[in-house]
PDB file of C-alpha atoms in Angstrom:
ATOM      1  CA  UNK A1480     130.629 160.672 154.653  1.00  0.00           C
ATOM      2  CA  UNK A1481     129.965 161.916 151.115  1.00  0.00           C
ATOM      3  CA  UNK A1482     132.949 164.273 151.433  1.00  0.00           C
ATOM      4  CA  UNK A1483     135.086 161.367 152.670  1.00  0.00           C
ATOM      5  CA  UNK A1484     133.974 159.310 149.653  1.00  0.00           C
ATOM      6  CA  UNK A1485     134.843 162.078 147.205  1.00  0.00           C
ATOM      7  CA  UNK A1486     138.238 162.500 148.855  1.00  0.00           C
ATOM      8  CA  UNK A1487     138.967 158.770 148.637  1.00  0.00           C
ATOM      9  CA  UNK A1488     137.996 158.839 144.940  1.00  0.00           C
ATOM     10  CA  UNK A1489     140.537 161.599 144.304  1.00  0.00           C
ATOM     11  CA  UNK A1490     143.231 159.957 146.439  1.00  0.00           C
ATOM     12  CA  UNK A1491     142.969 156.487 144.867  1.00  0.00           C
ATOM     13  CA  UNK A1492     142.771 158.014 141.372  1.00  0.00           C
ATOM     14  CA  UNK A1493     145.952 159.997 142.070  1.00  0.00           C
ATOM     15  CA  UNK A1494     147.692 156.790 143.188  1.00  0.00           C
ATOM     16  CA  UNK A1495     146.662 154.951 139.988  1.00  0.00           C
ATOM     17  CA  UNK A1496     149.648 156.105 137.887  1.00  0.00           C
ATOM     18  CA  UNK A1497     153.302 154.980 138.172  1.00  0.00           C
ATOM     19  CA  UNK A1498     154.710 158.491 137.546  1.00  0.00           C
ATOM     20  CA  UNK A1499     152.584 159.954 140.342  1.00  0.00           C
ATOM     21  CA  UNK A1500     153.553 157.156 142.730  1.00  0.00           C
ATOM     22  CA  UNK A1501     157.228 157.733 141.838  1.00  0.00           C
ATOM     23  CA  UNK A1502     156.819 161.456 142.578  1.00  0.00           C
ATOM     24  CA  UNK A1503     155.143 160.746 145.916  1.00  0.00           C
ATOM     25  CA  UNK A1504     157.951 158.327 146.802  1.00  0.00           C
ATOM     26  CA  UNK A1505     160.489 161.049 145.943  1.00  0.00           C
ATOM     27  CA  UNK A1506     158.584 163.650 148.024  1.00  0.00           C
ATOM     28  CA  UNK A1507     158.580 161.240 150.956  1.00  0.00           C
ATOM     29  CA  UNK A1508     162.326 161.923 151.189  1.00  0.00           C
ATOM     30  CA  UNK A1509     161.747 165.704 151.258  1.00  0.00           C
ATOM     31  CA  UNK A1510     160.519 168.728 149.278  1.00  0.00           C
ATOM     32  CA  UNK A1511     161.354 168.956 145.586  1.00  0.00           C
ATOM     33  CA  UNK A1512     160.854 171.393 142.723  1.00  0.00           C
ATOM     34  CA  UNK A1513     158.982 170.460 139.547  1.00  0.00           C
ATOM     35  CA  UNK A1514     162.318 170.149 137.752  1.00  0.00           C
ATOM     36  CA  UNK A1515     163.687 167.805 140.411  1.00  0.00           C
ATOM     37  CA  UNK A1516     160.564 165.648 140.127  1.00  0.00           C
ATOM     38  CA  UNK A1517     160.706 165.564 136.322  1.00  0.00           C
ATOM     39  CA  UNK A1518     164.413 164.704 135.905  1.00  0.00           C
ATOM     40  CA  UNK A1519     164.498 161.037 137.080  1.00  0.00           C
ATOM     41  CA  UNK A1520     161.212 160.248 135.291  1.00  0.00           C
ATOM     42  CA  UNK A1521     162.330 161.520 131.891  1.00  0.00           C
ATOM     43  CA  UNK A1522     158.970 163.188 131.249  1.00  0.00           C
ATOM     44  CA  UNK A1523     158.236 166.758 130.143  1.00  0.00           C
ATOM     45  CA  UNK A1524     157.534 169.580 132.603  1.00  0.00           C
ATOM     46  CA  UNK A1525     153.955 170.019 131.290  1.00  0.00           C
ATOM     47  CA  UNK A1526     153.335 166.304 131.910  1.00  0.00           C
ATOM     48  CA  UNK A1527     154.703 166.640 135.453  1.00  0.00           C
ATOM     49  CA  UNK A1528     152.526 169.720 136.038  1.00  0.00           C
ATOM     50  CA  UNK A1529     149.457 167.740 134.960  1.00  0.00           C
ATOM     51  CA  UNK A1530     150.300 164.931 137.385  1.00  0.00           C
ATOM     52  CA  UNK A1531     150.924 167.466 140.157  1.00  0.00           C
ATOM     53  CA  UNK A1532     147.442 168.922 139.614  1.00  0.00           C
ATOM     54  CA  UNK A1533     145.875 165.480 140.067  1.00  0.00           C
ATOM     55  CA  UNK A1534     147.843 165.054 143.306  1.00  0.00           C
ATOM     56  CA  UNK A1535     147.000 168.573 144.525  1.00  0.00           C
ATOM     57  CA  UNK A1536     143.290 167.885 143.924  1.00  0.00           C
ATOM     58  CA  UNK A1537     143.671 164.827 146.175  1.00  0.00           C
ATOM     59  CA  UNK A1538     145.573 167.002 148.695  1.00  0.00           C
ATOM     60  CA  UNK A1539     148.459 164.521 148.502  1.00  0.00           C
ATOM     61  CA  UNK A1540     150.865 167.376 147.889  1.00  0.00           C
ATOM     62  CA  UNK A1541     151.036 171.078 148.669  1.00  0.00           C
ATOM     63  CA  UNK A1542     153.083 173.738 146.882  1.00  0.00           C
ATOM     64  CA  UNK A1543     155.335 176.327 148.487  1.00  0.00           C
ATOM     65  CA  UNK A1544     154.514 180.057 148.238  1.00  0.00           C
ATOM     66  CA  UNK A1545     157.806 181.012 146.635  1.00  0.00           C
ATOM     67  CA  UNK A1546     156.644 182.168 143.189  1.00  0.00           C
ATOM     68  CA  UNK A1547     159.755 181.074 141.350  1.00  0.00           C
ATOM     69  CA  UNK A1548     160.341 177.596 142.779  1.00  0.00           C
ATOM     70  CA  UNK A1549     157.113 176.564 144.474  1.00  0.00           C
ATOM     71  CA  UNK A1550     158.613 173.377 145.930  1.00  0.00           C
ATOM     72  CA  UNK A1551     156.246 170.424 146.287  1.00  0.00           C
ATOM     73  CA  UNK A1552     155.729 168.796 149.634  1.00  0.00           C
ATOM     74  CA  UNK A1553     154.137 165.450 150.500  1.00  0.00           C
ATOM     75  CA  UNK A1554     151.006 165.608 152.657  1.00  0.00           C
ATOM     76  CA  UNK A1555     150.730 162.358 154.578  1.00  0.00           C
ATOM     77  CA  UNK A1556     147.061 162.583 155.729  1.00  0.00           C
ATOM     78  CA  UNK A1557     145.438 161.430 152.447  1.00  0.00           C
ATOM     79  CA  UNK A1558     147.788 158.438 152.288  1.00  0.00           C
ATOM     80  CA  UNK A1559     146.766 157.607 155.857  1.00  0.00           C
ATOM     81  CA  UNK A1560     143.086 157.904 154.812  1.00  0.00           C
ATOM     82  CA  UNK A1561     143.645 155.479 151.923  1.00  0.00           C
ATOM     83  CA  UNK A1562     145.504 153.031 154.179  1.00  0.00           C
ATOM     84  CA  UNK A1563     142.713 153.471 156.761  1.00  0.00           C
ATOM     85  CA  UNK A1564     140.042 152.440 154.276  1.00  0.00           C
ATOM     86  CA  UNK A1565     141.973 149.271 153.355  1.00  0.00           C
ATOM     87  CA  UNK A1566     142.539 148.562 157.059  1.00  0.00           C
ATOM     88  CA  UNK A1567     138.756 148.806 157.671  1.00  0.00           C
ATOM     89  CA  UNK A1568     138.205 146.177 154.980  1.00  0.00           C
ATOM     90  CA  UNK A1569     140.843 143.932 156.523  1.00  0.00           C
ATOM     91  CA  UNK A1570     139.017 144.064 159.833  1.00  0.00           C
ATOM     92  CA  UNK A1571     135.798 143.018 158.093  1.00  0.00           C
ATOM     93  CA  UNK A1572     137.314 140.040 156.257  1.00  0.00           C
ATOM     94  CA  UNK A1573     139.431 138.965 159.216  1.00  0.00           C
ATOM     95  CA  UNK A1574     136.271 139.146 161.371  1.00  0.00           C
ATOM     96  CA  UNK A1575     134.620 136.819 158.874  1.00  0.00           C
ATOM     97  CA  UNK A1576     137.476 134.294 159.138  1.00  0.00           C
ATOM     98  CA  UNK A1577     137.376 134.533 162.942  1.00  0.00           C
ATOM     99  CA  UNK A1578     133.634 133.788 162.950  1.00  0.00           C
ATOM    100  CA  UNK A1579     134.202 130.856 160.576  1.00  0.00           C
ATOM    101  CA  UNK A1580     136.916 129.473 162.858  1.00  0.00           C
ATOM    102  CA  UNK A1581     134.667 129.814 165.919  1.00  0.00           C
ATOM    103  CA  UNK A1582     131.893 128.029 164.016  1.00  0.00           C
ATOM    104  CA  UNK A1583     134.198 125.210 162.890  1.00  0.00           C
ATOM    105  CA  UNK A1584     135.441 124.955 166.495  1.00  0.00           C
ATOM    106  CA  UNK A1585     131.841 124.570 167.696  1.00  0.00           C
ATOM    107  CA  UNK A1586     131.212 121.811 165.139  1.00  0.00           C
ATOM    108  CA  UNK A1587     134.348 119.962 166.285  1.00  0.00           C
ATOM    109  CA  UNK A1588     133.307 120.206 169.928  1.00  0.00           C
ATOM    110  CA  UNK A1589     129.818 118.916 169.115  1.00  0.00           C
ATOM    111  CA  UNK A1590     131.388 116.068 167.196  1.00  0.00           C
ATOM    112  CA  UNK A1591     133.560 115.309 170.239  1.00  0.00           C
ATOM    113  CA  UNK A1592     130.550 115.320 172.605  1.00  0.00           C
ATOM    114  CA  UNK A1593     128.649 112.897 170.387  1.00  0.00           C
ATOM    115  CA  UNK A1594     131.440 110.298 170.492  1.00  0.00           C
TER     116      UNK A1594
ATOM    117  CA  UNK B1474     158.716 145.638 138.809  1.00  0.00           C
ATOM    118  CA  UNK B1475     156.883 146.799 135.673  1.00  0.00           C
ATOM    119  CA  UNK B1476     154.256 144.114 136.276  1.00  0.00           C
ATOM    120  CA  UNK B1477     153.906 145.261 139.881  1.00  0.00           C
ATOM    121  CA  UNK B1478     153.432 148.854 138.673  1.00  0.00           C
ATOM    122  CA  UNK B1479     150.730 147.858 136.184  1.00  0.00           C
ATOM    123  CA  UNK B1480     148.963 145.869 138.881  1.00  0.00           C
ATOM    124  CA  UNK B1481     149.044 148.796 141.312  1.00  0.00           C
ATOM    125  CA  UNK B1482     147.616 151.059 138.572  1.00  0.00           C
ATOM    126  CA  UNK B1483     144.666 148.686 138.101  1.00  0.00           C
ATOM    127  CA  UNK B1484     144.163 148.211 141.846  1.00  0.00           C
ATOM    128  CA  UNK B1485     144.186 151.909 142.763  1.00  0.00           C
ATOM    129  CA  UNK B1486     141.965 152.723 139.759  1.00  0.00           C
ATOM    130  CA  UNK B1487     139.460 150.089 140.888  1.00  0.00           C
ATOM    131  CA  UNK B1488     139.428 151.633 144.381  1.00  0.00           C
ATOM    132  CA  UNK B1489     138.757 155.133 142.985  1.00  0.00           C
ATOM    133  CA  UNK B1490     134.954 154.783 142.857  1.00  0.00           C
ATOM    134  CA  UNK B1491     132.477 154.752 145.783  1.00  0.00           C
ATOM    135  CA  UNK B1492     130.267 152.025 144.246  1.00  0.00           C
ATOM    136  CA  UNK B1493     133.261 149.720 143.786  1.00  0.00           C
ATOM    137  CA  UNK B1494     134.482 150.375 147.328  1.00  0.00           C
ATOM    138  CA  UNK B1495     130.976 149.654 148.628  1.00  0.00           C
ATOM    139  CA  UNK B1496     130.932 146.356 146.701  1.00  0.00           C
ATOM    140  CA  UNK B1497     134.353 145.367 148.055  1.00  0.00           C
ATOM    141  CA  UNK B1498     133.181 146.200 151.587  1.00  0.00           C
ATOM    142  CA  UNK B1499     130.106 143.981 151.021  1.00  0.00           C
ATOM    143  CA  UNK B1500     132.263 141.137 149.642  1.00  0.00           C
ATOM    144  CA  UNK B1501     134.494 141.378 152.699  1.00  0.00           C
ATOM    145  CA  UNK B1502     131.547 139.917 154.634  1.00  0.00           C
ATOM    146  CA  UNK B1503     131.242 136.997 152.187  1.00  0.00           C
ATOM    147  CA  UNK B1504     130.423 135.984 148.607  1.00  0.00           C
ATOM    148  CA  UNK B1505     127.557 137.715 146.814  1.00  0.00           C
ATOM    149  CA  UNK B1506     125.751 137.518 143.482  1.00  0.00           C
ATOM    150  CA  UNK B1507     125.576 140.462 141.085  1.00  0.00           C
ATOM    151  CA  UNK B1508     121.970 141.036 142.171  1.00  0.00           C
ATOM    152  CA  UNK B1509     122.953 141.098 145.832  1.00  0.00           C
ATOM    153  CA  UNK B1510     125.688 143.619 145.081  1.00  0.00           C
ATOM    154  CA  UNK B1511     123.370 145.831 143.012  1.00  0.00           C
ATOM    155  CA  UNK B1512     120.398 145.968 145.437  1.00  0.00           C
ATOM    156  CA  UNK B1513     121.790 148.197 148.243  1.00  0.00           C
ATOM    157  CA  UNK B1514     123.492 150.533 145.750  1.00  0.00           C
ATOM    158  CA  UNK B1515     120.374 151.235 143.701  1.00  0.00           C
ATOM    159  CA  UNK B1516     122.280 150.970 140.415  1.00  0.00           C
ATOM    160  CA  UNK B1517     121.470 148.920 137.318  1.00  0.00           C
ATOM    161  CA  UNK B1518     122.835 145.432 136.728  1.00  0.00           C
ATOM    162  CA  UNK B1519     124.790 146.578 133.624  1.00  0.00           C
ATOM    163  CA  UNK B1520     126.433 149.310 135.737  1.00  0.00           C
ATOM    164  CA  UNK B1521     127.342 146.732 138.391  1.00  0.00           C
ATOM    165  CA  UNK B1522     128.735 144.408 135.706  1.00  0.00           C
ATOM    166  CA  UNK B1523     130.930 147.244 134.413  1.00  0.00           C
ATOM    167  CA  UNK B1524     132.288 147.914 137.905  1.00  0.00           C
ATOM    168  CA  UNK B1525     132.878 144.197 138.441  1.00  0.00           C
ATOM    169  CA  UNK B1526     134.977 144.069 135.262  1.00  0.00           C
ATOM    170  CA  UNK B1527     137.207 146.879 136.572  1.00  0.00           C
ATOM    171  CA  UNK B1528     137.638 144.959 139.827  1.00  0.00           C
ATOM    172  CA  UNK B1529     138.266 141.651 138.044  1.00  0.00           C
ATOM    173  CA  UNK B1530     140.957 143.317 135.927  1.00  0.00           C
ATOM    174  CA  UNK B1531     142.633 144.386 139.189  1.00  0.00           C
ATOM    175  CA  UNK B1532     142.153 140.807 140.510  1.00  0.00           C
ATOM    176  CA  UNK B1533     140.301 142.303 143.499  1.00  0.00           C
ATOM    177  CA  UNK B1534     137.454 139.869 142.919  1.00  0.00           C
ATOM    178  CA  UNK B1535     136.992 136.453 141.375  1.00  0.00           C
ATOM    179  CA  UNK B1536     133.772 134.912 140.027  1.00  0.00           C
ATOM    180  CA  UNK B1537     132.416 131.456 140.808  1.00  0.00           C
ATOM    181  CA  UNK B1538     132.147 128.798 138.077  1.00  0.00           C
ATOM    182  CA  UNK B1539     128.413 128.254 138.502  1.00  0.00           C
ATOM    183  CA  UNK B1540     127.085 129.537 135.163  1.00  0.00           C
ATOM    184  CA  UNK B1541     123.798 130.807 136.539  1.00  0.00           C
ATOM    185  CA  UNK B1542     124.893 132.655 139.701  1.00  0.00           C
ATOM    186  CA  UNK B1543     128.624 133.194 139.371  1.00  0.00           C
ATOM    187  CA  UNK B1544     128.961 134.593 142.900  1.00  0.00           C
ATOM    188  CA  UNK B1545     131.655 137.221 143.411  1.00  0.00           C
ATOM    189  CA  UNK B1546     134.375 136.727 145.960  1.00  0.00           C
ATOM    190  CA  UNK B1547     136.829 139.228 147.437  1.00  0.00           C
ATOM    191  CA  UNK B1548     140.516 138.534 146.765  1.00  0.00           C
ATOM    192  CA  UNK B1549     142.529 140.091 149.570  1.00  0.00           C
ATOM    193  CA  UNK B1550     146.026 140.013 147.969  1.00  0.00           C
ATOM    194  CA  UNK B1551     145.629 143.146 145.770  1.00  0.00           C
ATOM    195  CA  UNK B1552     144.337 145.124 148.760  1.00  0.00           C
ATOM    196  CA  UNK B1553     147.405 143.964 150.695  1.00  0.00           C
ATOM    197  CA  UNK B1554     149.608 145.095 147.783  1.00  0.00           C
ATOM    198  CA  UNK B1555     147.994 148.563 147.818  1.00  0.00           C
ATOM    199  CA  UNK B1556     148.378 148.822 151.602  1.00  0.00           C
ATOM    200  CA  UNK B1557     151.970 147.591 151.215  1.00  0.00           C
ATOM    201  CA  UNK B1558     152.837 150.381 148.805  1.00  0.00           C
ATOM    202  CA  UNK B1559     151.449 153.022 151.206  1.00  0.00           C
ATOM    203  CA  UNK B1560     153.316 151.356 154.075  1.00  0.00           C
ATOM    204  CA  UNK B1561     156.584 151.620 152.074  1.00  0.00           C
ATOM    205  CA  UNK B1562     155.998 155.353 151.699  1.00  0.00           C
ATOM    206  CA  UNK B1563     155.300 155.693 155.424  1.00  0.00           C
ATOM    207  CA  UNK B1564     158.653 154.074 156.190  1.00  0.00           C
ATOM    208  CA  UNK B1565     160.365 156.600 153.901  1.00  0.00           C
ATOM    209  CA  UNK B1566     158.721 159.691 155.434  1.00  0.00           C
ATOM    210  CA  UNK B1567     159.036 158.407 158.998  1.00  0.00           C
ATOM    211  CA  UNK B1568     162.718 157.701 158.293  1.00  0.00           C
ATOM    212  CA  UNK B1569     163.047 161.320 157.205  1.00  0.00           C
ATOM    213  CA  UNK B1570     161.496 162.579 160.472  1.00  0.00           C
ATOM    214  CA  UNK B1571     163.749 160.252 162.462  1.00  0.00           C
ATOM    215  CA  UNK B1572     166.839 161.616 160.687  1.00  0.00           C
ATOM    216  CA  UNK B1573     165.638 165.178 161.319  1.00  0.00           C
ATOM    217  CA  UNK B1574     165.143 164.406 165.007  1.00  0.00           C
ATOM    218  CA  UNK B1575     168.605 162.853 165.251  1.00  0.00           C
ATOM    219  CA  UNK B1576     170.073 165.916 163.549  1.00  0.00           C
ATOM    220  CA  UNK B1577     168.222 168.326 165.860  1.00  0.00           C
ATOM    221  CA  UNK B1578     169.378 166.209 168.818  1.00  0.00           C
ATOM    222  CA  UNK B1579     172.987 166.552 167.596  1.00  0.00           C
ATOM    223  CA  UNK B1580     172.591 170.339 167.330  1.00  0.00           C
ATOM    224  CA  UNK B1581     171.194 170.499 170.868  1.00  0.00           C
ATOM    225  CA  UNK B1582     174.064 168.425 172.227  1.00  0.00           C
ATOM    226  CA  UNK B1583     176.604 170.597 170.437  1.00  0.00           C
ATOM    227  CA  UNK B1584     174.881 173.656 171.858  1.00  0.00           C
ATOM    228  CA  UNK B1585     175.107 172.077 175.325  1.00  0.00           C
ATOM    229  CA  UNK B1586     178.839 171.317 174.911  1.00  0.00           C
ATOM    230  CA  UNK B1587     179.555 174.918 173.905  1.00  0.00           C
ATOM    231  CA  UNK B1588     177.974 176.330 177.097  1.00  0.00           C
TER     232      UNK B1588
END
């Protein structure tokens, strides 16, 4: 549970920057080198490397072994974990609305019986 | 688009802390006062207030008008926006797998024709 919490911290933090989200969107279409990730964003290679480190820490990306290119690859599992957490919350709040509806339904029925 | 990006930054940043996620999970069950949010977390009221500000900035919560209690309420829309962004990425990477499968299917068919 604690591990899961720490992982979600890292994942959501990694998602909290437009350049990192743009890189993840690009990697969703397939592997890319650091240069290929940097080009459309118009940011320096060191800046890209910094963003990549944040995403690697969150395990959102992995890097190839090839020493020269080390292409980046999207890892889907952490994104699924983030979506899973939000989905859990949705079930809670939708459950609350369902209970409210049931309760309002009961009130209406009682009102009907009284008449 | 830029506005959407800034909003996603604030939303994902707000989600990147276990105390804030715990508070959002609590608010999913219904409104709560600052005191009610603080109690189960064992953190100080000023710390809770700081977290609430981060969540208010992301529009994840709203505060009641009642000057004394100002109960906090969960706003679902930003969570839906965050889930929506992840869902967009899923469509991209699943599209990639689909194209790969189609391509591999084509290769297999070609192989079959040659035999």
